[in-house]
mmCIF file of N, CA, C and O in Angstrom:
data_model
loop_
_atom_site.group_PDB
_atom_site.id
_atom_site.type_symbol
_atom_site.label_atom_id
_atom_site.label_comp_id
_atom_site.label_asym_id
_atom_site.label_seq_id
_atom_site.Cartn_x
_atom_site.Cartn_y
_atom_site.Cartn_z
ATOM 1 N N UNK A 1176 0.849 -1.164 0.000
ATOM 2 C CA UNK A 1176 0.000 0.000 0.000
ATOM 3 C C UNK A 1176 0.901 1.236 0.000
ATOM 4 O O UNK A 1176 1.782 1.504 0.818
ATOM 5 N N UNK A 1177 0.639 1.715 -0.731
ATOM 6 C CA UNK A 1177 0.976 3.195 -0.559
ATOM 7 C C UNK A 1177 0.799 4.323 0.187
ATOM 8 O O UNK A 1177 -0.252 4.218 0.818
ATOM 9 N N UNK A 1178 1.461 5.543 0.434
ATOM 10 C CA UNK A 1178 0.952 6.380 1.603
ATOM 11 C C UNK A 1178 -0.184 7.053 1.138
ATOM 12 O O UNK A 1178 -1.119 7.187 1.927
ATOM 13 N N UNK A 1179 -0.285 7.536 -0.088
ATOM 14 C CA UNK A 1179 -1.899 8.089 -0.174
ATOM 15 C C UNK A 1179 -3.269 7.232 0.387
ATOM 16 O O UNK A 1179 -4.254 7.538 1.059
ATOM 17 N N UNK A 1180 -2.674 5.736 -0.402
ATOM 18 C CA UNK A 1180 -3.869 4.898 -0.015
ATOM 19 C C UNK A 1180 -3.955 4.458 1.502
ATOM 20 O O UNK A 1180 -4.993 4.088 2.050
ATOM 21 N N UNK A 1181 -2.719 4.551 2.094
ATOM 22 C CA UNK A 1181 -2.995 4.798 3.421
ATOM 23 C C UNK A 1181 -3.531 5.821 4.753
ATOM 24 O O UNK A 1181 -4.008 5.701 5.882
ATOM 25 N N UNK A 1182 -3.057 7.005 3.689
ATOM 26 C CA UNK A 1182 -3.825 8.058 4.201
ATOM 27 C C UNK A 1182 -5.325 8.555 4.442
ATOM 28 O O UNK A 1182 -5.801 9.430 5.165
ATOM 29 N N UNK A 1183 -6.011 7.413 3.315
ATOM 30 C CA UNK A 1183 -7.182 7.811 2.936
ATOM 31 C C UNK A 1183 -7.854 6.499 3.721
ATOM 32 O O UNK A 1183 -9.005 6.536 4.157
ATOM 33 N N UNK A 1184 -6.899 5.221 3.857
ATOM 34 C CA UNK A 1184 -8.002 4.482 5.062
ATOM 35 C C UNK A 1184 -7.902 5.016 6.384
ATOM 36 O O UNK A 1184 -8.778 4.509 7.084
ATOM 37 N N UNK A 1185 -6.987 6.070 7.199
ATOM 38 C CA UNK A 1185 -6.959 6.428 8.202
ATOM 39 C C UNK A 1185 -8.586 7.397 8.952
ATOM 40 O O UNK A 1185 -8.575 7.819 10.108
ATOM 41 N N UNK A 1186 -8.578 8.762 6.676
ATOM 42 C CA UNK A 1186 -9.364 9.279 7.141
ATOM 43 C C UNK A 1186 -10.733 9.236 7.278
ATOM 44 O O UNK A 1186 -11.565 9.988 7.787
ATOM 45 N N UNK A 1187 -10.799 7.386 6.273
ATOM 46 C CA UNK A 1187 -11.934 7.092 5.994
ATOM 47 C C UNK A 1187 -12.460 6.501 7.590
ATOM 48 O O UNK A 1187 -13.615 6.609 8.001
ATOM 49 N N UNK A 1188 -11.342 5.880 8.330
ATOM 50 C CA UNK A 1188 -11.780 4.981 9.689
ATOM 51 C C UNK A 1188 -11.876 6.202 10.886
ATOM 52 O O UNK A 1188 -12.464 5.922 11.930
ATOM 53 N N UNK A 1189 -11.308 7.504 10.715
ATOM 54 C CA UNK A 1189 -11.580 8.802 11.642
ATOM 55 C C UNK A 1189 -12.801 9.190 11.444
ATOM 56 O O UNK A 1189 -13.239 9.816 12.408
ATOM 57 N N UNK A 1190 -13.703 9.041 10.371
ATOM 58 C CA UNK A 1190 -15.012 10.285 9.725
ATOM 59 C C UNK A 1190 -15.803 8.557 9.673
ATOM 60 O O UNK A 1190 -16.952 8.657 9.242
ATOM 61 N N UNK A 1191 -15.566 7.662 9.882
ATOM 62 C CA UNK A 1191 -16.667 6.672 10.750
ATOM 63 C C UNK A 1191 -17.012 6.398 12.244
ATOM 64 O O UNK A 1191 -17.956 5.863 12.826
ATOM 65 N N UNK A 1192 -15.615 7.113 12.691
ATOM 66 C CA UNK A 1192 -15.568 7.194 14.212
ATOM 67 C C UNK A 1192 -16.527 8.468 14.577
ATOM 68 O O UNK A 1192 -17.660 8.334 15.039
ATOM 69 N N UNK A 1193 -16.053 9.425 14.367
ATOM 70 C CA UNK A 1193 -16.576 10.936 14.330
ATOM 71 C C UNK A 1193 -17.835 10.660 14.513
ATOM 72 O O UNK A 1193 -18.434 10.870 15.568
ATOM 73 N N UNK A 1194 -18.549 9.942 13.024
ATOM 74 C CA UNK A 1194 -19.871 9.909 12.648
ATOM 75 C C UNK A 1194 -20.729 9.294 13.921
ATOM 76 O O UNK A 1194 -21.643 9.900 14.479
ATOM 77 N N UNK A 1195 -20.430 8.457 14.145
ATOM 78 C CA UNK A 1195 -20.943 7.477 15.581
ATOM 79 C C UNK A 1195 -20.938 8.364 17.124
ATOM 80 O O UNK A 1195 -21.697 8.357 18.093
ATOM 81 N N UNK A 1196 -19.262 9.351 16.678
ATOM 82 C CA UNK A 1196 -19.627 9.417 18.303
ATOM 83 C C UNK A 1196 -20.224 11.320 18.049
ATOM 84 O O UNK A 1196 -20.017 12.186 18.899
ATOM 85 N N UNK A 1197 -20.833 11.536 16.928
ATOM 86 C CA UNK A 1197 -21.507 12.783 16.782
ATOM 87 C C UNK A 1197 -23.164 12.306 17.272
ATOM 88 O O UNK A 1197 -23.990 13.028 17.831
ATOM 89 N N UNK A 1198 -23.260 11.406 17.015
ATOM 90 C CA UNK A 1198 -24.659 10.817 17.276
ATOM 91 C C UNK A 1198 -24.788 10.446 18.519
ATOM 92 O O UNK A 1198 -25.950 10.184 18.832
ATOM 93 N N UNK A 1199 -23.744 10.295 19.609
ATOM 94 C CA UNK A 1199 -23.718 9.817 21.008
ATOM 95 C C UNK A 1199 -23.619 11.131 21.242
ATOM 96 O O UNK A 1199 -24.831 11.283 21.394
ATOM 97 N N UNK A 1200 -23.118 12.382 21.422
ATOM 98 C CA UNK A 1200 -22.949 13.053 21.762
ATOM 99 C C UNK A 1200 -21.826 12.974 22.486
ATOM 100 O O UNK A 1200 -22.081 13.135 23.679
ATOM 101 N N UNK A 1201 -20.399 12.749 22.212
ATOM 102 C CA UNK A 1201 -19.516 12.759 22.299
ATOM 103 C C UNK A 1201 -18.120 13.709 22.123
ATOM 104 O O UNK A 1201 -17.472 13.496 21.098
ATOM 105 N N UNK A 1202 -17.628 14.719 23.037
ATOM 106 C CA UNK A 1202 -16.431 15.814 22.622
ATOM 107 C C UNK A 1202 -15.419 14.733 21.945
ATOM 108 O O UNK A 1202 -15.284 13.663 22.539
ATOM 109 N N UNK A 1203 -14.982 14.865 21.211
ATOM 110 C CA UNK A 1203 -13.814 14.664 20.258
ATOM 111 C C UNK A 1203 -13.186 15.766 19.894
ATOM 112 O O UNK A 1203 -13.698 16.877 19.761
ATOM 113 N N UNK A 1204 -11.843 15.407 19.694
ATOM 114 C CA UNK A 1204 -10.591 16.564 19.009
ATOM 115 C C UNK A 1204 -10.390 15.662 17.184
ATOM 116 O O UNK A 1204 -10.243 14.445 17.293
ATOM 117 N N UNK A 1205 -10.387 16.080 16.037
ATOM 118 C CA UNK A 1205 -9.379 15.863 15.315
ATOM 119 C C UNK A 1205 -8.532 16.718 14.815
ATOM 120 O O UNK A 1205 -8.882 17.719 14.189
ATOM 121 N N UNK A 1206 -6.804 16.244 15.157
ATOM 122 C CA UNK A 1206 -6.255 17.330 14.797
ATOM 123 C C UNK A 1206 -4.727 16.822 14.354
ATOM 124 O O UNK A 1206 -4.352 15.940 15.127
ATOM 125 N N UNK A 1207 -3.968 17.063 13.560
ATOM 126 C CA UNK A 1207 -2.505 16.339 13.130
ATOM 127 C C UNK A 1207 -2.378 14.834 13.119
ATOM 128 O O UNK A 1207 -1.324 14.273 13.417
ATOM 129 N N UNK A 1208 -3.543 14.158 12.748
ATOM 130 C CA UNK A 1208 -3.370 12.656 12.309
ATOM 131 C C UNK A 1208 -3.801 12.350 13.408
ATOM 132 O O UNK A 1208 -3.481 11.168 13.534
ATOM 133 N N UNK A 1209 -4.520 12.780 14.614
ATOM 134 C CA UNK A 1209 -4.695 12.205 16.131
ATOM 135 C C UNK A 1209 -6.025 12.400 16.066
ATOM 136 O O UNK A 1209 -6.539 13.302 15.405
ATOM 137 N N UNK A 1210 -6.828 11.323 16.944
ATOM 138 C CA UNK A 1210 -7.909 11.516 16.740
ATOM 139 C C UNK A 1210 -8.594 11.093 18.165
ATOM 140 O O UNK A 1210 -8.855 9.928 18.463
ATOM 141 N N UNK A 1211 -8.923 12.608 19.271
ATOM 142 C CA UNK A 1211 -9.128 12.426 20.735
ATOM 143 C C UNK A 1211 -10.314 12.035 20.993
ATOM 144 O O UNK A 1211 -11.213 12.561 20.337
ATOM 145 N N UNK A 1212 -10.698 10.932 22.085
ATOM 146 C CA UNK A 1212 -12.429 10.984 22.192
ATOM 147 C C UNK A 1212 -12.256 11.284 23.872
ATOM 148 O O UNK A 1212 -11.410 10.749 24.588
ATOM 149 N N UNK A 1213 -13.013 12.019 24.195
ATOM 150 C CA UNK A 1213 -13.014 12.838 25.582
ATOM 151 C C UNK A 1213 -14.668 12.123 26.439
ATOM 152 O O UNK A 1213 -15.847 12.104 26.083
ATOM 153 N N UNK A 1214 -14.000 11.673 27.553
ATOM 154 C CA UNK A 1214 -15.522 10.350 28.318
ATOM 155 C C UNK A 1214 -15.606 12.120 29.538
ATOM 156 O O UNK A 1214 -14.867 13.104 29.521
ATOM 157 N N UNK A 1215 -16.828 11.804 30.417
ATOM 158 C CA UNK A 1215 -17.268 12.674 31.429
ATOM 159 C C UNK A 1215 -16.386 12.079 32.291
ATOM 160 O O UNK A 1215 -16.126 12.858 33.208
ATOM 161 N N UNK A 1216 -15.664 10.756 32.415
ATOM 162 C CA UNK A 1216 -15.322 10.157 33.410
ATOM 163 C C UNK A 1216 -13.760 10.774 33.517
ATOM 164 O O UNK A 1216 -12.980 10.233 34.302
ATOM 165 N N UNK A 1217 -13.307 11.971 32.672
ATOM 166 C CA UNK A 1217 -11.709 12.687 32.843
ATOM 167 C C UNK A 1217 -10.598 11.730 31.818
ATOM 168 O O UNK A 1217 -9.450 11.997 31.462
ATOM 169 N N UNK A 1218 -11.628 10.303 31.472
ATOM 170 C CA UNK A 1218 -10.419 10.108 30.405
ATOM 171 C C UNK A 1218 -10.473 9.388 29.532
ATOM 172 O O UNK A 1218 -11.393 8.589 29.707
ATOM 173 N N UNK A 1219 -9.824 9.195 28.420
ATOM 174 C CA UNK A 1219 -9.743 9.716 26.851
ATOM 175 C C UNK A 1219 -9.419 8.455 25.816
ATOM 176 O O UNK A 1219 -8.534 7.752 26.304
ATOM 177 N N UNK A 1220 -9.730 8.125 24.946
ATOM 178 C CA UNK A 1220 -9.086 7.248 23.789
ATOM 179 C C UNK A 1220 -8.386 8.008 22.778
ATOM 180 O O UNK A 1220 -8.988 8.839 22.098
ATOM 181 N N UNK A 1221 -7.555 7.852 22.683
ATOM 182 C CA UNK A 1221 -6.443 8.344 21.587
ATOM 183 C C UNK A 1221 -5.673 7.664 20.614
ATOM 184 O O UNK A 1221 -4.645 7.017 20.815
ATOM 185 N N UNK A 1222 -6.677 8.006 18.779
ATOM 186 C CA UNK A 1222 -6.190 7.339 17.629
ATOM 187 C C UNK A 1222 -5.039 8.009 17.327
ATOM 188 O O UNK A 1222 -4.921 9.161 17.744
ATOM 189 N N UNK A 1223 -4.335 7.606 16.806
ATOM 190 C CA UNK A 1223 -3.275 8.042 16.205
ATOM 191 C C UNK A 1223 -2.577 7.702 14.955
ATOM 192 O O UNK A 1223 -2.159 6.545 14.985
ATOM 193 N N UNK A 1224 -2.336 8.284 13.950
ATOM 194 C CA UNK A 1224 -1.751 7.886 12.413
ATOM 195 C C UNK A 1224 -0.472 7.530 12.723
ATOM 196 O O UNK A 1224 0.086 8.376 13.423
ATOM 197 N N UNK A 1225 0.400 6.276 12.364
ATOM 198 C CA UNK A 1225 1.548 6.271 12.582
ATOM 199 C C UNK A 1225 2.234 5.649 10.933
ATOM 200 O O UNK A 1225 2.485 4.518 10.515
ATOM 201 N N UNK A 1226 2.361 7.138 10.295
ATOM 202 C CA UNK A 1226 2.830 6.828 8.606
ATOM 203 C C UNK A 1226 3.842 5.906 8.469
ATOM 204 O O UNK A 1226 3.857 5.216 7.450
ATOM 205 N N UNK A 1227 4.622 5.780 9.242
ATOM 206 C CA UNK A 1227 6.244 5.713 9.002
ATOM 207 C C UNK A 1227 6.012 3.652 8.819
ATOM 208 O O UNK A 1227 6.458 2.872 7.977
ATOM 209 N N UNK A 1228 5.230 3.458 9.901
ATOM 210 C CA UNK A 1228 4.716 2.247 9.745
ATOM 211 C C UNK A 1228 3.483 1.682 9.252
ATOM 212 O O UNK A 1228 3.164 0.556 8.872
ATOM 213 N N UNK A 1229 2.949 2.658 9.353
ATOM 214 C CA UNK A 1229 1.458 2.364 8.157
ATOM 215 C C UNK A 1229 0.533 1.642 9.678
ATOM 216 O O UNK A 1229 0.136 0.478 9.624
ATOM 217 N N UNK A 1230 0.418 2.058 10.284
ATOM 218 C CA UNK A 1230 -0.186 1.596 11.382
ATOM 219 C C UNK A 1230 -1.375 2.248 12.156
ATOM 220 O O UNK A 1230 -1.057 3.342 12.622
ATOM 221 N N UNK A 1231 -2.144 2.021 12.312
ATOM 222 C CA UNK A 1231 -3.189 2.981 13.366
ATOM 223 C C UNK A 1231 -2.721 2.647 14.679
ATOM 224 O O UNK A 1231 -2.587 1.455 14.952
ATOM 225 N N UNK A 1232 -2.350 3.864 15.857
ATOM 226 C CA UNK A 1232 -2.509 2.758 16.955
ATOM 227 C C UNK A 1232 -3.754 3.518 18.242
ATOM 228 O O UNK A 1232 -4.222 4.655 18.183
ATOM 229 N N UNK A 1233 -3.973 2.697 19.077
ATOM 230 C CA UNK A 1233 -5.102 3.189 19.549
ATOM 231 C C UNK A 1233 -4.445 3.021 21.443
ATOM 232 O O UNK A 1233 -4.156 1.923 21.919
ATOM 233 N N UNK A 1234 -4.333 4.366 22.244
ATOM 234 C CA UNK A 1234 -4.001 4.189 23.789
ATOM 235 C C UNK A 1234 -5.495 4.552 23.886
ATOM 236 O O UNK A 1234 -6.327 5.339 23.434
ATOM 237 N N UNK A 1235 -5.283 3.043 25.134
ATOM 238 C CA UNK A 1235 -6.863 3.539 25.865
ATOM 239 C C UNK A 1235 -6.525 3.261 27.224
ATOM 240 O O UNK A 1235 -5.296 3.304 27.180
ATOM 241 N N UNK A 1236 -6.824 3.015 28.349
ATOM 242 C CA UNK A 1236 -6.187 3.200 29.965
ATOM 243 C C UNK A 1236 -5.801 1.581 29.989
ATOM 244 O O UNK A 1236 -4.825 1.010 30.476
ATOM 245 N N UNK A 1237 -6.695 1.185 29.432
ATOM 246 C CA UNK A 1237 -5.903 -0.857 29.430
ATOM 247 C C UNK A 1237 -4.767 -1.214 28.644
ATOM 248 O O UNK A 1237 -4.291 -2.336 28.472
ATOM 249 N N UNK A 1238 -4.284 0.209 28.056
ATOM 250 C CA UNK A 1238 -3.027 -0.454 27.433
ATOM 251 C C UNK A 1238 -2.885 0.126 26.084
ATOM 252 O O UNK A 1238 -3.810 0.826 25.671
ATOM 253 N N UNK A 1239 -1.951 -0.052 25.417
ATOM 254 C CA UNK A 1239 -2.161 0.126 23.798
ATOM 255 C C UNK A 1239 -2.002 -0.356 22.741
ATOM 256 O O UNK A 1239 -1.158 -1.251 22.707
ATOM 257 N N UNK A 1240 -2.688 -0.015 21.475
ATOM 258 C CA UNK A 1240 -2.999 -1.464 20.424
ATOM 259 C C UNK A 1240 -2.725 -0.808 19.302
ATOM 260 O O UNK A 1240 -3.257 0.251 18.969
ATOM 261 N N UNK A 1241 -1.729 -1.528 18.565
ATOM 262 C CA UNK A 1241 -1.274 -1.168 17.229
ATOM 263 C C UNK A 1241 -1.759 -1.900 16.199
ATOM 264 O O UNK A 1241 -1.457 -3.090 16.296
ATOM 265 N N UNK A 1242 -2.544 -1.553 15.038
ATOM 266 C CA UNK A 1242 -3.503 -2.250 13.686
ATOM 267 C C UNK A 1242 -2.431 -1.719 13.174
ATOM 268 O O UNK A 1242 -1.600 -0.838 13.397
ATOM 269 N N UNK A 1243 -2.964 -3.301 11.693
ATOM 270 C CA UNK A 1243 -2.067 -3.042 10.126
ATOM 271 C C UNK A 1243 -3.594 -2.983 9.735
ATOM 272 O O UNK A 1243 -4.618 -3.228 10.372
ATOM 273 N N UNK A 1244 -3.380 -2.609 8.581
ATOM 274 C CA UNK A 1244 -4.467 -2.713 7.787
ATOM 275 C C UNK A 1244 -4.474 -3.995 7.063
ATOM 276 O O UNK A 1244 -3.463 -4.340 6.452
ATOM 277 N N UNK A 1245 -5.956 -5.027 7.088
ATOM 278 C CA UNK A 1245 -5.995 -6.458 6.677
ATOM 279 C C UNK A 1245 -6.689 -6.428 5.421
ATOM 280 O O UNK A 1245 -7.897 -6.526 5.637
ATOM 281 N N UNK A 1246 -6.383 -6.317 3.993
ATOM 282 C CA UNK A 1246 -6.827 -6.629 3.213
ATOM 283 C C UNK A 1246 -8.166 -7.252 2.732
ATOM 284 O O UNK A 1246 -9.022 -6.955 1.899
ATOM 285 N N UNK A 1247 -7.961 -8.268 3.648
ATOM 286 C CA UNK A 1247 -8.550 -10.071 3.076
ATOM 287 C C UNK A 1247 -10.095 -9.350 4.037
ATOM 288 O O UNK A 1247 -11.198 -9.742 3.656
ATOM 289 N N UNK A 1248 -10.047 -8.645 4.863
ATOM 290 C CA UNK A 1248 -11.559 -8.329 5.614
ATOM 291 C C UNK A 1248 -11.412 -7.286 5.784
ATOM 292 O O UNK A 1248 -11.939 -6.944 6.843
ATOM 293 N N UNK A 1249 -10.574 -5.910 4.885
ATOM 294 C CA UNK A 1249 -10.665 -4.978 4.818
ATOM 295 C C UNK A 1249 -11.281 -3.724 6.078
ATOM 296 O O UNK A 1249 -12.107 -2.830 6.264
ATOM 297 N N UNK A 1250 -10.155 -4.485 6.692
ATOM 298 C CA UNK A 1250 -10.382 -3.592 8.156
ATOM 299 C C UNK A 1250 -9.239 -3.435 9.159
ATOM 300 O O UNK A 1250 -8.386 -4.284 8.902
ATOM 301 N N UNK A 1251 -8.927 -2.748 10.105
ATOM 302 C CA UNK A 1251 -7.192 -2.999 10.933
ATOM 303 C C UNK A 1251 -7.454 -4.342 11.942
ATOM 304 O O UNK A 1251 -8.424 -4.895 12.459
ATOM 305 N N UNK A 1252 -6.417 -4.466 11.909
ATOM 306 C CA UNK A 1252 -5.925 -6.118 12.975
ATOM 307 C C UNK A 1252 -5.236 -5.501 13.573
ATOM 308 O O UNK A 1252 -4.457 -4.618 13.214
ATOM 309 N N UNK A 1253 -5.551 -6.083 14.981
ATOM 310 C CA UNK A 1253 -4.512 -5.748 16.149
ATOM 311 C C UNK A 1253 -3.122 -6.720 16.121
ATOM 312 O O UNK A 1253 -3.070 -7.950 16.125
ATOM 313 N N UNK A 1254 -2.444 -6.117 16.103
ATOM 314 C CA UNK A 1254 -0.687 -6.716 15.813
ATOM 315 C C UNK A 1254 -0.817 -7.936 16.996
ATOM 316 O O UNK A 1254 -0.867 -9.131 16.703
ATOM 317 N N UNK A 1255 -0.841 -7.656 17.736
ATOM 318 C CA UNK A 1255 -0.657 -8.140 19.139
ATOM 319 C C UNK A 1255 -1.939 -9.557 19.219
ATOM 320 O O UNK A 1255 -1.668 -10.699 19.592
ATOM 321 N N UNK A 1256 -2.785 -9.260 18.937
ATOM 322 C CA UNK A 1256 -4.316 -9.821 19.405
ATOM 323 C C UNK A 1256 -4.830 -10.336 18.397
ATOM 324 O O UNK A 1256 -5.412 -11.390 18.654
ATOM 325 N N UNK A 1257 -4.859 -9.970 17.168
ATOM 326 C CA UNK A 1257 -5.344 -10.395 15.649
ATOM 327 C C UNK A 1257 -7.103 -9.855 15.878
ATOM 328 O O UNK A 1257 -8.020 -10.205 15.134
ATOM 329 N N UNK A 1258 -7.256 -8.894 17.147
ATOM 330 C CA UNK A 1258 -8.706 -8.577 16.688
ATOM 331 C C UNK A 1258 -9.055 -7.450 16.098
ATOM 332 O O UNK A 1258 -8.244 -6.559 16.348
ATOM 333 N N UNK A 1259 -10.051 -7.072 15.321
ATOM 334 C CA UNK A 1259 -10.206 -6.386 14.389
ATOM 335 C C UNK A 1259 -10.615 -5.394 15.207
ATOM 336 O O UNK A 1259 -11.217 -5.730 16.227
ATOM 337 N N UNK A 1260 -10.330 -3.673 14.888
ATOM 338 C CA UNK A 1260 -10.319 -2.528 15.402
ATOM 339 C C UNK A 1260 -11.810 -2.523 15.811
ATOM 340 O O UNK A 1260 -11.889 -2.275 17.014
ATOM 341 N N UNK A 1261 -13.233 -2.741 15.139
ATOM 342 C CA UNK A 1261 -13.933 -2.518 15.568
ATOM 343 C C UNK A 1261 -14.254 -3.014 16.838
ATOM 344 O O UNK A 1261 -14.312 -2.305 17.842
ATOM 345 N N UNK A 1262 -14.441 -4.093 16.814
ATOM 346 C CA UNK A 1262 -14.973 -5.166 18.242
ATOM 347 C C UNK A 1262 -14.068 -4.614 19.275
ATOM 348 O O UNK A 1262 -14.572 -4.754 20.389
ATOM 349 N N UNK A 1263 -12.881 -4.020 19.302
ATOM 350 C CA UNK A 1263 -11.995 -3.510 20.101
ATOM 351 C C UNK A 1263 -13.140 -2.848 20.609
ATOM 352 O O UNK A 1263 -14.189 -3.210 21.143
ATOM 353 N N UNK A 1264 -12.506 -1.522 20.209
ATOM 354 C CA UNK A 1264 -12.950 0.066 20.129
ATOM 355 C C UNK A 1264 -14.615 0.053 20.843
ATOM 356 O O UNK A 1264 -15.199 0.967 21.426
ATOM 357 N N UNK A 1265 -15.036 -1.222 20.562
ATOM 358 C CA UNK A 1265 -16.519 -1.042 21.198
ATOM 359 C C UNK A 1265 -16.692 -1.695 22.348
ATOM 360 O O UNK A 1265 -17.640 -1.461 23.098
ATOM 361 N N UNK A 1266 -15.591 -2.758 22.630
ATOM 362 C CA UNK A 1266 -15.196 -3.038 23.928
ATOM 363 C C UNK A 1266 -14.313 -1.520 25.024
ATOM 364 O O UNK A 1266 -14.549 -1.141 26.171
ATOM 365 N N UNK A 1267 -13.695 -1.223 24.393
ATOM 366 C CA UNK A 1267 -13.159 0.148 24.893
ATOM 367 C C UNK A 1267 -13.562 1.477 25.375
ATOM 368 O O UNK A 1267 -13.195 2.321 26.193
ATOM 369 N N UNK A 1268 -14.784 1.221 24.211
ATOM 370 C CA UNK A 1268 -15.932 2.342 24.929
ATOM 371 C C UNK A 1268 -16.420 2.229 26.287
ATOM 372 O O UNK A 1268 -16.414 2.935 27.295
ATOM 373 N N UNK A 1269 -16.859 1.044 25.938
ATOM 374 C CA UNK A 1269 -17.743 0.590 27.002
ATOM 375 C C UNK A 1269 -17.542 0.497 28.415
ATOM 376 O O UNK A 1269 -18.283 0.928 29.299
ATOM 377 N N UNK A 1270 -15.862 -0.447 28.592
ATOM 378 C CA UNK A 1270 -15.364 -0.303 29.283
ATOM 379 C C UNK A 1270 -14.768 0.807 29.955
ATOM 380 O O UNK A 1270 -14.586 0.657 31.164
ATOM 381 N N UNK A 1271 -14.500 1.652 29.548
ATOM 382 C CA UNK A 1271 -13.476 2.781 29.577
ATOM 383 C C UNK A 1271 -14.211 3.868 29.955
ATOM 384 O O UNK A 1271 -13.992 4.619 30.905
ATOM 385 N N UNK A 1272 -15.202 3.911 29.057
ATOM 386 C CA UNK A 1272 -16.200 5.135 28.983
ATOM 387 C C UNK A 1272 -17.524 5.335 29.481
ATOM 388 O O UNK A 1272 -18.103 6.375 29.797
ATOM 389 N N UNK A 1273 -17.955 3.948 29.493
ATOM 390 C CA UNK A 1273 -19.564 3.658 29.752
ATOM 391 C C UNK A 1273 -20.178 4.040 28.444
ATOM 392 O O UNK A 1273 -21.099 4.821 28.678
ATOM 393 N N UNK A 1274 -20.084 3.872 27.498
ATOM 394 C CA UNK A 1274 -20.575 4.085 26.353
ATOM 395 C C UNK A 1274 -21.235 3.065 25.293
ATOM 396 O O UNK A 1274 -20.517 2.216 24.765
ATOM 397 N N UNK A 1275 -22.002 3.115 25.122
ATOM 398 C CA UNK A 1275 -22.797 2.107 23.963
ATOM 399 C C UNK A 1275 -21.993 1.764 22.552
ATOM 400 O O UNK A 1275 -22.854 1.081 21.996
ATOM 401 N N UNK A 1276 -21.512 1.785 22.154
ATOM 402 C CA UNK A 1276 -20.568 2.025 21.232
ATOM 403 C C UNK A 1276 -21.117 0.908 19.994
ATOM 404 O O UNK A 1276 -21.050 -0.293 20.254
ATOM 405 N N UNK A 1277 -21.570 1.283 18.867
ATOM 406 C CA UNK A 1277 -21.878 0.386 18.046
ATOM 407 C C UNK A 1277 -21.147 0.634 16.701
ATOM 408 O O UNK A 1277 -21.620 1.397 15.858
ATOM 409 N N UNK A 1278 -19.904 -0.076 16.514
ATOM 410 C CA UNK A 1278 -18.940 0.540 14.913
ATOM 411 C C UNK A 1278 -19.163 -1.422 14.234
ATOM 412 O O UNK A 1278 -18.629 -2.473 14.586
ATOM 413 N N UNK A 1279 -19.707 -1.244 13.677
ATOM 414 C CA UNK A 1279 -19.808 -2.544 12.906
ATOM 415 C C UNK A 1279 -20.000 -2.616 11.589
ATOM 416 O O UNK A 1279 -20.071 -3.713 11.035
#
């Protein structure tokens, strides 16, 4: 993959995030490839573009998780875990945030 085409699954998987947590009513930051989600509870999930490796990675208070992008199901894999960013991220909400979180 290339960096354009990588650039453009980052901003395509930020403006699906956005979209979801505009409908929860959710503060978010996007700003320099980072992408902040702000809980009432004081704390935060933080996406992040990491070009150099073509990687998304995601800190949430349980730790942090670095995706490649998977072709074959056209979605990020966790390096570490092999689970796919969504089912994460909606475990993460939930946990983290108390949040309903539905990205599927």
């Amino acid at each position: 993959m290339n960096d354009a085409e990588f650039n453009d699954l980052i901003e395509d998987t930020f403006e699906q995030i956005e979209t979801l947590l505009d409908d929860l009513d959710l503060d978010y930051e996007n700003s320099g490839g980072i992408l902040t989600v702000e809980f009432e509870n004081d704390t935060s999930l933080i996406f992040s573009r990491q070009s150099g490796n073509q990687q998304l990675w995601l800190a949430a208070r349980s730790g942090g998780y670095h995706f490649r992008w998977d072709e074959s199901v056209e979605d990020w894999r966790c390096t570490r875990s092999d689970e796919l960013i969504k089912s994460l991220v909606n475990r993460e909400m939930q946990q983290q945030g108390g949040v309903a979180f539905d990205w599927n």
